[in-house]
PDB file of C-alpha atoms in Angstrom:
ATOM      1  CA  MET A  45       0.000   0.000   0.000  1.00 50.00           C
ATOM      2  CA  THR A  46       1.409   3.382  -1.081  1.00 58.00           C
ATOM      3  CA  ASP A  47       0.762   6.343   1.193  1.00 79.00           C
ATOM      4  CA  ALA A  48       0.021   9.822  -0.132  1.00 83.00           C
ATOM      5  CA  ASP A  49       0.180  13.304   1.408  1.00 87.00           C
ATOM      6  CA  ILE A  50      -1.759  15.836  -0.694  1.00 89.00           C
ATOM      7  CA  HIS A  51      -2.658  19.466   0.028  1.00 91.00           C
ATOM      8  CA  ILE A  52      -5.774  21.099  -1.463  1.00 92.00           C
ATOM      9  CA  PRO A  53      -5.555  24.921  -1.241  1.00 91.00           C
ATOM     10  CA  VAL A  54      -8.691  26.670   0.023  1.00 90.00           C
ATOM     11  CA  GLN A  55      -9.255  30.381  -0.495  1.00 88.00           C
ATOM     12  CA  THR A  56     -11.748  31.133   2.268  1.00 89.00           C
ATOM     13  CA  VAL A  57     -12.906  29.839   5.620  1.00 87.00           C
ATOM     14  CA  GLU A  58     -16.327  29.232   4.052  1.00 87.00           C
ATOM     15  CA  GLU A  59     -14.824  26.845   1.472  1.00 88.00           C
ATOM     16  CA  ALA A  60     -13.122  24.831   4.219  1.00 89.00           C
ATOM     17  CA  ARG A  61     -16.268  24.831   6.361  1.00 88.00           C
ATOM     18  CA  THR A  62     -18.436  23.585   3.470  1.00 89.00           C
ATOM     19  CA  LEU A  63     -16.048  20.759   2.613  1.00 91.00           C
ATOM     20  CA  LEU A  64     -15.336  19.639   6.183  1.00 89.00           C
ATOM     21  CA  GLY A  65     -18.930  19.941   7.395  1.00 85.00           C
ATOM     22  CA  PRO A  66     -20.271  21.073  10.784  1.00 83.00           C
ATOM     23  CA  LEU A  67     -18.085  19.737  13.580  1.00 80.00           C
ATOM     24  CA  ASP A  68     -15.936  18.087  10.866  1.00 85.00           C
ATOM     25  CA  SER A  69     -18.743  15.677   9.973  1.00 86.00           C
ATOM     26  CA  ASN A  70     -17.520  15.242   6.385  1.00 86.00           C
ATOM     27  CA  ALA A  71     -13.943  14.718   7.589  1.00 88.00           C
ATOM     28  CA  ARG A  72     -15.205  11.859   9.749  1.00 87.00           C
ATOM     29  CA  LEU A  73     -17.204  10.487   6.808  1.00 86.00           C
ATOM     30  CA  ILE A  74     -14.055  10.489   4.653  1.00 88.00           C
ATOM     31  CA  ARG A  75     -12.221   8.598   7.375  1.00 86.00           C
ATOM     32  CA  GLU A  76     -15.013   6.008   7.615  1.00 82.00           C
ATOM     33  CA  LEU A  77     -15.374   5.486   3.859  1.00 83.00           C
ATOM     34  CA  HIS A  78     -11.762   5.655   2.712  1.00 84.00           C
ATOM     35  CA  GLY A  79      -9.504   5.615   5.777  1.00 85.00           C
ATOM     36  CA  VAL A  80      -8.168   9.031   4.756  1.00 88.00           C
ATOM     37  CA  SER A  81      -7.363  11.675   7.378  1.00 90.00           C
ATOM     38  CA  VAL A  82      -8.271  15.298   6.569  1.00 91.00           C
ATOM     39  CA  LEU A  83      -6.496  18.113   8.394  1.00 89.00           C
ATOM     40  CA  ALA A  84      -7.031  21.858   7.971  1.00 86.00           C
ATOM     41  CA  ARG A  85      -3.580  23.470   7.912  1.00 79.00           C
ATOM     42  CA  ASP A  86      -2.346  26.912   6.779  1.00 77.00           C
ATOM     43  CA  GLY A  87      -4.933  27.667   4.098  1.00 85.00           C
ATOM     44  CA  SER A  88      -5.230  24.123   2.776  1.00 89.00           C
ATOM     45  CA  LEU A  89      -6.789  20.753   3.467  1.00 91.00           C
ATOM     46  CA  ARG A  90      -4.204  18.009   3.960  1.00 90.00           C
ATOM     47  CA  LEU A  91      -5.193  14.477   2.908  1.00 91.00           C
ATOM     48  CA  LEU A  92      -3.232  11.558   4.387  1.00 90.00           C
ATOM     49  CA  GLY A  93      -3.748   7.892   3.557  1.00 88.00           C
ATOM     50  CA  ASP A  94      -3.585   5.223   0.870  1.00 85.00           C
ATOM     51  CA  ALA A  95      -2.747   6.885  -2.474  1.00 84.00           C
ATOM     52  CA  GLY A  96      -5.708   5.447  -4.368  1.00 83.00           C
ATOM     53  CA  HIS A  97      -8.244   6.490  -1.741  1.00 87.00           C
ATOM     54  CA  VAL A  98      -6.622   9.895  -1.297  1.00 88.00           C
ATOM     55  CA  GLN A  99      -7.003  10.533  -5.048  1.00 87.00           C
ATOM     56  CA  ILE A 100     -10.701   9.601  -4.936  1.00 89.00           C
ATOM     57  CA  VAL A 101     -11.330  12.002  -2.042  1.00 90.00           C
ATOM     58  CA  GLN A 102      -9.221  14.674  -3.722  1.00 90.00           C
ATOM     59  CA  GLN A 103     -11.323  14.406  -6.875  1.00 89.00           C
ATOM     60  CA  VAL A 104     -14.596  14.935  -4.998  1.00 89.00           C
ATOM     61  CA  LEU A 105     -13.318  17.862  -2.940  1.00 91.00           C
ATOM     62  CA  GLU A 106     -11.734  19.597  -5.931  1.00 90.00           C
ATOM     63  CA  GLU A 107     -14.896  19.121  -8.009  1.00 88.00           C
ATOM     64  CA  CYS A 108     -16.899  20.789  -5.223  1.00 88.00           C
ATOM     65  CA  LEU A 109     -14.360  23.623  -4.999  1.00 89.00           C
ATOM     66  CA  GLY A 110     -14.589  24.086  -8.767  1.00 88.00           C
ATOM     67  CA  MET A 111     -18.367  24.444  -8.545  1.00 86.00           C
ATOM     68  CA  MET A 112     -18.168  26.928  -5.664  1.00 86.00           C
ATOM     69  CA  ARG A 113     -15.570  29.036  -7.457  1.00 86.00           C
ATOM     70  CA  GLY A 114     -17.653  28.882 -10.615  1.00 83.00           C
ATOM     71  CA  GLY A 115     -20.522  30.611  -8.802  1.00 82.00           C
ATOM     72  CA  ARG A 116     -22.651  27.628  -7.800  1.00 81.00           C
ATOM     73  CA  ARG A 117     -23.902  27.292  -4.226  1.00 81.00           C
ATOM     74  CA  VAL A 118     -22.737  23.955  -2.787  1.00 82.00           C
ATOM     75  CA  SER A 119     -24.039  22.659   0.520  1.00 85.00           C
ATOM     76  CA  THR A 120     -22.246  20.535   3.073  1.00 82.00           C
ATOM     77  CA  GLN A 121     -24.927  17.884   2.492  1.00 82.00           C
ATOM     78  CA  GLU A 122     -24.131  17.776  -1.230  1.00 82.00           C
ATOM     79  CA  VAL A 123     -20.440  17.277  -0.486  1.00 86.00           C
ATOM     80  CA  ALA A 124     -21.380  14.398   1.811  1.00 83.00           C
ATOM     81  CA  GLY A 125     -23.618  12.900  -0.880  1.00 81.00           C
ATOM     82  CA  ARG A 126     -20.818  13.009  -3.431  1.00 83.00           C
ATOM     83  CA  LEU A 127     -18.466  11.354  -0.952  1.00 83.00           C
ATOM     84  CA  ARG A 128     -20.953   8.557  -0.250  1.00 80.00           C
ATOM     85  CA  ALA A 129     -21.354   8.026  -4.007  1.00 76.00           C
ATOM     86  CA  THR A 130     -17.662   7.034  -4.173  1.00 72.00           C
ATOM     87  CA  LEU A 131     -18.224   4.022  -1.939  1.00 61.00           C
ATOM     88  CA  GLY A 132     -17.269   0.878  -3.816  1.00 52.00           C
ATOM     89  CA  GLN A 133     -14.992   2.574  -6.325  1.00 47.00           C
ATOM     90  CA  ASP A 134     -11.786   0.638  -6.989  1.00 43.00           C
ATOM     91  CA  ALA A 135      -8.819   2.607  -5.728  1.00 40.00           C
ATOM     92  CA  THR A 136      -6.397   1.267  -8.323  1.00 42.00           C
ATOM     93  CA  ALA A 137      -3.414   3.120  -9.711  1.00 39.00           C
ATOM     94  CA  ALA A 138      -5.331   3.712 -12.954  1.00 39.00           C
ATOM     95  CA  ASP A 139      -8.240   5.217 -11.032  1.00 43.00           C
ATOM     96  CA  ALA A 140      -5.854   7.427  -9.116  1.00 41.00           C
ATOM     97  CA  ALA A 141      -4.210   8.710 -12.288  1.00 42.00           C
ATOM     98  CA  GLY A 142      -7.618   9.301 -13.865  1.00 45.00           C
ATOM     99  CA  ALA A 143      -8.768  11.231 -10.806  1.00 43.00           C
ATOM    100  CA  VAL A 144      -5.784  13.562 -11.098  1.00 42.00           C
ATOM    101  CA  GLU A 145      -6.490  14.232 -14.782  1.00 45.00           C
ATOM    102  CA  ARG A 146     -10.175  14.882 -14.097  1.00 45.00           C
ATOM    103  CA  ALA A 147      -9.298  17.269 -11.300  1.00 43.00           C
ATOM    104  CA  LYS A 148      -6.915  19.122 -13.645  1.00 42.00           C
ATOM    105  CA  ALA A 149      -9.650  19.340 -16.261  1.00 45.00           C
ATOM    106  CA  ALA A 150     -12.064  20.764 -13.692  1.00 45.00           C
ATOM    107  CA  ALA A 151      -9.553  23.435 -12.733  1.00 40.00           C
ATOM    108  CA  ALA A 152      -8.885  24.301 -16.385  1.00 43.00           C
ATOM    109  CA  THR A 153     -12.542  24.688 -17.368  1.00 44.00           C
ATOM    110  CA  GLY A 154     -13.742  26.344 -14.188  1.00 45.00           C
ATOM    111  CA  GLY A 155     -16.483  23.751 -13.781  1.00 48.00           C
ATOM    112  CA  PRO A 156     -17.065  20.278 -12.328  1.00 51.00           C
ATOM    113  CA  VAL A 157     -16.082  17.055 -14.056  1.00 56.00           C
ATOM    114  CA  VAL A 158     -19.152  14.915 -14.649  1.00 63.00           C
ATOM    115  CA  ARG A 159     -18.861  11.171 -14.231  1.00 72.00           C
ATOM    116  CA  ALA A 160     -21.294   8.265 -14.005  1.00 81.00           C
ATOM    117  CA  ARG A 161     -22.393   7.283 -10.513  1.00 81.00           C
ATOM    118  CA  THR A 162     -24.292   4.123 -11.492  1.00 85.00           C
ATOM    119  CA  PRO A 163     -23.873   1.355 -14.097  1.00 88.00           C
ATOM    120  CA  GLY A 164     -26.965   2.668 -15.876  1.00 90.00           C
ATOM    121  CA  GLN A 165     -25.497   6.136 -16.154  1.00 90.00           C
ATOM    122  CA  GLN A 166     -22.258   4.642 -17.502  1.00 90.00           C
ATOM    123  CA  ARG A 167     -24.237   2.820 -20.224  1.00 92.00           C
ATOM    124  CA  TYR A 168     -25.992   6.109 -21.021  1.00 94.00           C
ATOM    125  CA  LEU A 169     -22.688   8.000 -21.426  1.00 91.00           C
ATOM    126  CA  GLU A 170     -21.267   5.219 -23.603  1.00 92.00           C
ATOM    127  CA  CYS A 171     -24.439   5.211 -25.709  1.00 94.00           C
ATOM    128  CA  MET A 172     -24.015   8.953 -26.359  1.00 93.00           C
ATOM    129  CA  ASP A 173     -20.439   8.288 -27.475  1.00 90.00           C
ATOM    130  CA  GLN A 174     -21.489   5.571 -29.906  1.00 92.00           C
ATOM    131  CA  HIS A 175     -24.691   6.852 -31.566  1.00 94.00           C
ATOM    132  CA  ASP A 176     -25.860   9.972 -33.399  1.00 94.00           C
ATOM    133  CA  VAL A 177     -29.375   9.808 -31.902  1.00 97.00           C
ATOM    134  CA  VAL A 178     -29.856   8.623 -28.315  1.00 97.00           C
ATOM    135  CA  PHE A 179     -32.968   8.126 -26.194  1.00 97.00           C
ATOM    136  CA  GLY A 180     -32.478   8.326 -22.420  1.00 96.00           C
ATOM    137  CA  VAL A 181     -35.618   6.986 -20.743  1.00 95.00           C
ATOM    138  CA  GLY A 182     -36.147   6.780 -16.996  1.00 92.00           C
ATOM    139  CA  PRO A 183     -37.585   8.332 -13.832  1.00 89.00           C
ATOM    140  CA  ALA A 184     -36.780  11.681 -12.269  1.00 83.00           C
ATOM    141  CA  GLY A 185     -33.368  12.045 -10.660  1.00 83.00           C
ATOM    142  CA  THR A 186     -31.461   9.599 -12.868  1.00 88.00           C
ATOM    143  CA  GLY A 187     -29.350  12.337 -14.491  1.00 87.00           C
ATOM    144  CA  LYS A 188     -30.835  12.044 -17.994  1.00 91.00           C
ATOM    145  CA  THR A 189     -30.779  15.768 -18.774  1.00 88.00           C
ATOM    146  CA  TYR A 190     -27.731  16.679 -16.709  1.00 88.00           C
ATOM    147  CA  LEU A 191     -25.483  14.073 -18.344  1.00 91.00           C
ATOM    148  CA  ALA A 192     -26.761  14.975 -21.813  1.00 92.00           C
ATOM    149  CA  VAL A 193     -25.934  18.661 -21.249  1.00 90.00           C
ATOM    150  CA  ALA A 194     -22.511  17.630 -19.918  1.00 89.00           C
ATOM    151  CA  LYS A 195     -21.856  15.616 -23.092  1.00 90.00           C
ATOM    152  CA  ALA A 196     -23.007  18.552 -25.209  1.00 90.00           C
ATOM    153  CA  ILE A 197     -20.594  20.928 -23.467  1.00 88.00           C
ATOM    154  CA  GLU A 198     -17.796  18.376 -23.851  1.00 87.00           C
ATOM    155  CA  ALA A 199     -18.497  18.129 -27.602  1.00 88.00           C
ATOM    156  CA  MET A 200     -18.557  21.910 -27.852  1.00 86.00           C
ATOM    157  CA  LYS A 201     -15.195  22.311 -26.112  1.00 82.00           C
ATOM    158  CA  ARG A 202     -13.648  19.608 -28.292  1.00 82.00           C
ATOM    159  CA  GLY A 203     -14.867  21.397 -31.425  1.00 86.00           C
ATOM    160  CA  THR A 204     -16.928  18.473 -32.761  1.00 88.00           C
ATOM    161  CA  VAL A 205     -20.037  20.708 -32.762  1.00 91.00           C
ATOM    162  CA  ARG A 206     -20.392  24.470 -33.090  1.00 91.00           C
ATOM    163  CA  ARG A 207     -23.545  25.059 -31.066  1.00 92.00           C
ATOM    164  CA  LEU A 208     -25.820  23.586 -28.418  1.00 92.00           C
ATOM    165  CA  VAL A 209     -29.592  23.594 -28.838  1.00 93.00           C
ATOM    166  CA  LEU A 210     -31.628  22.696 -25.742  1.00 89.00           C
ATOM    167  CA  VAL A 211     -35.335  22.092 -26.341  1.00 90.00           C
ATOM    168  CA  ARG A 212     -38.420  21.374 -24.216  1.00 87.00           C
ATOM    169  CA  PRO A 213     -42.130  21.122 -25.004  1.00 86.00           C
ATOM    170  CA  ALA A 214     -44.132  23.835 -23.181  1.00 71.00           C
ATOM    171  CA  VAL A 215     -46.795  21.524 -21.763  1.00 62.00           C
ATOM    172  CA  GLU A 216     -48.533  22.495 -18.527  1.00 49.00           C
ATOM    173  CA  ALA A 217     -48.509  20.147 -15.533  1.00 43.00           C
ATOM    174  CA  GLY A 218     -51.605  21.590 -13.867  1.00 41.00           C
ATOM    175  CA  GLU A 219     -50.995  25.337 -14.314  1.00 42.00           C
ATOM    176  CA  LYS A 220     -51.963  27.181 -17.501  1.00 47.00           C
ATOM    177  CA  LEU A 221     -49.524  29.350 -19.447  1.00 47.00           C
ATOM    178  CA  GLY A 222     -52.114  32.096 -19.708  1.00 52.00           C
ATOM    179  CA  PHE A 223     -52.112  32.613 -15.941  1.00 51.00           C
ATOM    180  CA  LEU A 224     -48.358  33.214 -15.783  1.00 51.00           C
ATOM    181  CA  PRO A 225     -47.228  36.882 -15.836  1.00 55.00           C
ATOM    182  CA  GLY A 226     -45.314  38.505 -18.695  1.00 56.00           C
ATOM    183  CA  ASP A 227     -45.024  38.179 -22.454  1.00 53.00           C
ATOM    184  CA  LEU A 228     -44.710  34.905 -24.373  1.00 50.00           C
ATOM    185  CA  GLN A 229     -40.963  34.505 -23.729  1.00 54.00           C
ATOM    186  CA  GLN A 230     -41.433  35.167 -20.006  1.00 56.00           C
ATOM    187  CA  LYS A 231     -44.253  32.604 -19.921  1.00 54.00           C
ATOM    188  CA  ILE A 232     -42.041  30.005 -21.604  1.00 55.00           C
ATOM    189  CA  ASP A 233     -38.908  30.581 -19.495  1.00 59.00           C
ATOM    190  CA  PRO A 234     -40.136  28.562 -16.457  1.00 62.00           C
ATOM    191  CA  TYR A 235     -40.419  25.482 -18.676  1.00 59.00           C
ATOM    192  CA  LEU A 236     -36.806  25.938 -19.787  1.00 63.00           C
ATOM    193  CA  ARG A 237     -35.449  26.538 -16.269  1.00 68.00           C
ATOM    194  CA  PRO A 238     -33.989  23.004 -15.817  1.00 68.00           C
ATOM    195  CA  MET A 239     -31.850  23.580 -18.912  1.00 70.00           C
ATOM    196  CA  TYR A 240     -30.489  26.842 -17.498  1.00 72.00           C
ATOM    197  CA  ASP A 241     -29.833  25.103 -14.161  1.00 76.00           C
ATOM    198  CA  ALA A 242     -27.706  22.433 -15.848  1.00 76.00           C
ATOM    199  CA  LEU A 243     -25.732  25.096 -17.727  1.00 78.00           C
ATOM    200  CA  GLN A 244     -25.189  26.971 -14.462  1.00 77.00           C
ATOM    201  CA  ASP A 245     -23.759  23.844 -12.844  1.00 76.00           C
ATOM    202  CA  LEU A 246     -21.508  22.883 -15.732  1.00 78.00           C
ATOM    203  CA  LEU A 247     -20.146  26.206 -17.034  1.00 78.00           C
ATOM    204  CA  ASP A 248     -18.391  29.046 -15.307  1.00 78.00           C
ATOM    205  CA  PRO A 249     -20.516  32.254 -15.274  1.00 78.00           C
ATOM    206  CA  ARG A 250     -18.415  34.120 -17.861  1.00 81.00           C
ATOM    207  CA  THR A 251     -18.478  31.296 -20.430  1.00 82.00           C
ATOM    208  CA  ARG A 252     -22.175  30.655 -19.832  1.00 79.00           C
ATOM    209  CA  MET A 253     -23.156  34.280 -20.422  1.00 82.00           C
ATOM    210  CA  ARG A 254     -20.887  34.556 -23.488  1.00 84.00           C
ATOM    211  CA  TRP A 255     -22.354  31.409 -25.061  1.00 84.00           C
ATOM    212  CA  LEU A 256     -25.959  32.432 -24.343  1.00 79.00           C
ATOM    213  CA  GLU A 257     -25.524  36.008 -25.567  1.00 81.00           C
ATOM    214  CA  SER A 258     -23.786  34.902 -28.776  1.00 83.00           C
ATOM    215  CA  GLU A 259     -26.419  32.149 -29.301  1.00 81.00           C
ATOM    216  CA  VAL A 260     -23.749  29.455 -29.279  1.00 87.00           C
ATOM    217  CA  VAL A 261     -26.167  27.981 -26.736  1.00 88.00           C
ATOM    218  CA  GLU A 262     -29.839  28.256 -27.644  1.00 86.00           C
ATOM    219  CA  VAL A 263     -32.580  27.289 -25.203  1.00 82.00           C
ATOM    220  CA  CYS A 264     -35.986  27.182 -26.852  1.00 83.00           C
ATOM    221  CA  PRO A 265     -39.441  25.564 -26.805  1.00 85.00           C
ATOM    222  CA  LEU A 266     -40.181  22.703 -29.182  1.00 89.00           C
ATOM    223  CA  ALA A 267     -42.619  24.788 -31.233  1.00 85.00           C
ATOM    224  CA  TYR A 268     -39.702  26.957 -32.429  1.00 85.00           C
ATOM    225  CA  MET A 269     -38.013  23.978 -34.126  1.00 90.00           C
ATOM    226  CA  ARG A 270     -40.380  23.586 -37.068  1.00 89.00           C
ATOM    227  CA  GLY A 271     -38.797  24.231 -40.467  1.00 91.00           C
ATOM    228  CA  ARG A 272     -35.200  24.270 -39.202  1.00 92.00           C
ATOM    229  CA  THR A 273     -32.191  22.123 -40.147  1.00 92.00           C
ATOM    230  CA  LEU A 274     -29.484  22.000 -37.471  1.00 93.00           C
ATOM    231  CA  ASN A 275     -25.946  21.411 -38.758  1.00 94.00           C
ATOM    232  CA  ARG A 276     -22.877  20.821 -36.519  1.00 94.00           C
ATOM    233  CA  ALA A 277     -25.097  21.050 -33.423  1.00 95.00           C
ATOM    234  CA  PHE A 278     -25.663  18.998 -30.291  1.00 96.00           C
ATOM    235  CA  VAL A 279     -29.440  19.021 -29.813  1.00 96.00           C
ATOM    236  CA  ILE A 280     -31.210  17.865 -26.635  1.00 95.00           C
ATOM    237  CA  LEU A 281     -34.964  17.383 -26.282  1.00 95.00           C
ATOM    238  CA  ASP A 282     -35.965  17.212 -22.605  1.00 91.00           C
ATOM    239  CA  GLU A 283     -39.310  16.023 -21.157  1.00 91.00           C
ATOM    240  CA  ALA A 284     -39.980  14.234 -24.441  1.00 94.00           C
ATOM    241  CA  GLN A 285     -42.830  12.223 -22.925  1.00 94.00           C
ATOM    242  CA  ASN A 286     -44.902  15.399 -23.432  1.00 92.00           C
ATOM    243  CA  THR A 287     -44.446  15.447 -27.201  1.00 93.00           C
ATOM    244  CA  THR A 288     -47.067  14.108 -29.574  1.00 93.00           C
ATOM    245  CA  VAL A 289     -46.135  11.618 -32.292  1.00 95.00           C
ATOM    246  CA  PRO A 290     -46.085  14.308 -35.048  1.00 94.00           C
ATOM    247  CA  GLN A 291     -44.006  16.635 -32.832  1.00 94.00           C
ATOM    248  CA  MET A 292     -41.445  13.902 -32.181  1.00 96.00           C
ATOM    249  CA  LEU A 293     -41.124  13.140 -35.902  1.00 96.00           C
ATOM    250  CA  MET A 294     -40.751  16.858 -36.605  1.00 95.00           C
ATOM    251  CA  PHE A 295     -37.984  17.149 -34.007  1.00 95.00           C
ATOM    252  CA  LEU A 296     -36.025  14.073 -35.104  1.00 96.00           C
ATOM    253  CA  THR A 297     -36.011  15.239 -38.722  1.00 95.00           C
ATOM    254  CA  ARG A 298     -34.246  18.499 -37.754  1.00 94.00           C
ATOM    255  CA  LEU A 299     -30.961  16.567 -37.572  1.00 94.00           C
ATOM    256  CA  GLY A 300     -28.419  18.034 -39.982  1.00 93.00           C
ATOM    257  CA  GLU A 301     -24.873  17.285 -41.083  1.00 92.00           C
ATOM    258  CA  GLY A 302     -22.403  16.684 -38.270  1.00 92.00           C
ATOM    259  CA  SER A 303     -25.100  16.915 -35.585  1.00 94.00           C
ATOM    260  CA  ARG A 304     -26.060  14.700 -32.673  1.00 95.00           C
ATOM    261  CA  MET A 305     -29.334  14.388 -30.769  1.00 97.00           C
ATOM    262  CA  VAL A 306     -30.291  13.212 -27.290  1.00 97.00           C
ATOM    263  CA  VAL A 307     -33.957  12.744 -26.355  1.00 97.00           C
ATOM    264  CA  THR A 308     -34.782  12.364 -22.659  1.00 95.00           C
ATOM    265  CA  GLY A 309     -38.029  11.654 -20.865  1.00 94.00           C
ATOM    266  CA  ASP A 310     -39.958   9.833 -18.160  1.00 92.00           C
ATOM    267  CA  PRO A 311     -42.906   7.782 -19.486  1.00 90.00           C
ATOM    268  CA  SER A 312     -44.521   7.846 -16.015  1.00 86.00           C
ATOM    269  CA  GLN A 313     -44.950  11.655 -16.100  1.00 87.00           C
ATOM    270  CA  VAL A 314     -47.003  12.280 -19.241  1.00 89.00           C
ATOM    271  CA  ASP A 315     -48.986  15.539 -19.051  1.00 85.00           C
ATOM    272  CA  LEU A 316     -50.727  15.165 -22.405  1.00 88.00           C
ATOM    273  CA  PRO A 317     -54.517  14.739 -22.657  1.00 86.00           C
ATOM    274  CA  GLY A 318     -55.651  11.167 -22.058  1.00 83.00           C
ATOM    275  CA  ASN A 319     -56.463  10.456 -25.711  1.00 89.00           C
ATOM    276  CA  VAL A 320     -53.061  11.630 -27.040  1.00 91.00           C
ATOM    277  CA  THR A 321     -50.210   9.154 -27.612  1.00 94.00           C
ATOM    278  CA  SER A 322     -46.815  10.173 -26.255  1.00 94.00           C
ATOM    279  CA  GLY A 323     -44.228  10.650 -28.979  1.00 95.00           C
ATOM    280  CA  LEU A 324     -41.473   9.316 -26.722  1.00 96.00           C
ATOM    281  CA  GLY A 325     -42.894   5.815 -26.262  1.00 94.00           C
ATOM    282  CA  ASP A 326     -43.891   5.664 -29.919  1.00 95.00           C
ATOM    283  CA  ALA A 327     -40.398   6.655 -31.090  1.00 96.00           C
ATOM    284  CA  VAL A 328     -38.602   4.211 -28.786  1.00 95.00           C
ATOM    285  CA  ARG A 329     -40.787   1.343 -30.051  1.00 95.00           C
ATOM    286  CA  LYS A 330     -40.203   2.232 -33.695  1.00 95.00           C
ATOM    287  CA  LEU A 331     -36.521   3.185 -33.577  1.00 95.00           C
ATOM    288  CA  ASP A 332     -34.934   0.843 -31.023  1.00 92.00           C
ATOM    289  CA  GLY A 333     -32.445  -1.195 -33.045  1.00 90.00           C
ATOM    290  CA  VAL A 334     -32.258   1.236 -35.991  1.00 94.00           C
ATOM    291  CA  ASP A 335     -28.651   1.819 -37.087  1.00 93.00           C
ATOM    292  CA  GLY A 336     -27.297   5.035 -35.551  1.00 92.00           C
ATOM    293  CA  VAL A 337     -29.973   5.150 -32.842  1.00 96.00           C
ATOM    294  CA  GLY A 338     -29.291   4.092 -29.237  1.00 95.00           C
ATOM    295  CA  VAL A 339     -31.724   3.615 -26.357  1.00 96.00           C
ATOM    296  CA  THR A 340     -30.726   3.592 -22.679  1.00 95.00           C
ATOM    297  CA  ARG A 341     -33.321   2.708 -20.062  1.00 94.00           C
ATOM    298  CA  LEU A 342     -32.647   3.919 -16.517  1.00 92.00           C
ATOM    299  CA  ASP A 343     -34.561   2.930 -13.379  1.00 88.00           C
ATOM    300  CA  ALA A 344     -34.816   3.618  -9.646  1.00 81.00           C
ATOM    301  CA  THR A 345     -31.349   2.162  -9.028  1.00 83.00           C
ATOM    302  CA  ASP A 346     -29.913   5.016 -11.106  1.00 82.00           C
ATOM    303  CA  VAL A 347     -31.518   7.822  -9.065  1.00 80.00           C
ATOM    304  CA  VAL A 348     -28.759  10.078  -7.709  1.00 71.00           C
ATOM    305  CA  ARG A 349     -30.794  12.661  -5.821  1.00 65.00           C
ATOM    306  CA  HIS A 350     -31.632  12.282  -2.124  1.00 63.00           C
ATOM    307  CA  ALA A 351     -31.681   8.597  -1.168  1.00 63.00           C
ATOM    308  CA  VAL A 352     -35.409   8.692  -0.431  1.00 74.00           C
ATOM    309  CA  VAL A 353     -36.166   9.712  -4.049  1.00 67.00           C
ATOM    310  CA  SER A 354     -35.182   6.235  -5.248  1.00 66.00           C
ATOM    311  CA  ARG A 355     -37.546   4.682  -2.699  1.00 77.00           C
ATOM    312  CA  ILE A 356     -40.350   7.049  -3.761  1.00 81.00           C
ATOM    313  CA  VAL A 357     -39.885   6.110  -7.433  1.00 69.00           C
ATOM    314  CA  THR A 358     -39.905   2.400  -6.562  1.00 77.00           C
ATOM    315  CA  ALA A 359     -43.103   2.751  -4.505  1.00 82.00           C
ATOM    316  CA  TYR A 360     -44.898   4.635  -7.276  1.00 79.00           C
ATOM    317  CA  ASP A 361     -43.739   2.132  -9.900  1.00 72.00           C
ATOM    318  CA  ALA A 362     -45.126  -0.713  -7.801  1.00 76.00           C
ATOM    319  CA  ALA A 363     -48.497   0.971  -7.229  1.00 75.00           C
ATOM    320  CA  ALA A 364     -49.194   2.706 -10.541  1.00 65.00           C
ATOM    321  CA  PRO A 365     -50.719   1.216 -13.706  1.00 62.00           C
ATOM    322  CA  ARG A 366     -48.625   1.098 -16.848  1.00 54.00           C
ATOM    323  CA  PRO A 367     -48.049   4.626 -18.218  1.00 53.00           C
ATOM    324  CA  ARG A 368     -49.591   5.707 -21.508  1.00 52.00           C
ATOM    325  CA  ALA A 369     -47.244   5.324 -24.460  1.00 50.00           C
TER     326      ALA A 369
END
């Protein structure tokens, strides 16, 4: 076993307090999970322990620091959740080297490095690497949208696409658009908020504003897609269970030269009228197995929000009738 002694510089007391937790609760958690000691010394956090485990802890802490310095609010509880998610990772030399490279990438881009936390998420990421059109189907909290946006940003930074187009259908889930204040764009913005949230997590504020203002990143409702052809773009359709069959066909046929598409949705949360078939289920049935199209199905075991969310999804799945497709 090779020991390591690594220092992570912290810029403020608040950064150290968020990472260590109240009464050093996260430091104790790190000790329990990985046998790594964490000491606050002279403007840095000192990690002592087995090299492989130290690198895993270092990766998590530096990712959280990257998010905080990029303008995102990170809670002590989130740091703890990310630490618990590392349980069971193999602390091999290859993992350790990969953790260092990912930490360097996070520092260089000013944002967090996104990685799979479950086998299902890993299959989803691999599917996006291997296919031009990908369907990510599963319940809330499985990272469908977040990972797709992360892949889009990665493709943008590598230069394989020139723009990101993030799309959602503006379908009400109880409330009516007409009752919301403001003009049409202001009425639509709440439906697009999850897209903006993912961008806020994954891009530093300066890059995010520059990309949005220059329309390198476009966030728009599905209705605005008709008649367009999108070349050299990474296009994501979120909440696709709320598309009709004609809308889904219209969206899929926007794919232009050098472009990629990811379609995400949860068949259990259809907000369409009862007599309308969801375009998501229809498309998955027709296109699964078509060359160039990949389908990844996620389930409650892939939920990465609060632990109780997975149990809630499982309970609803057990009690509910089959969703409309």
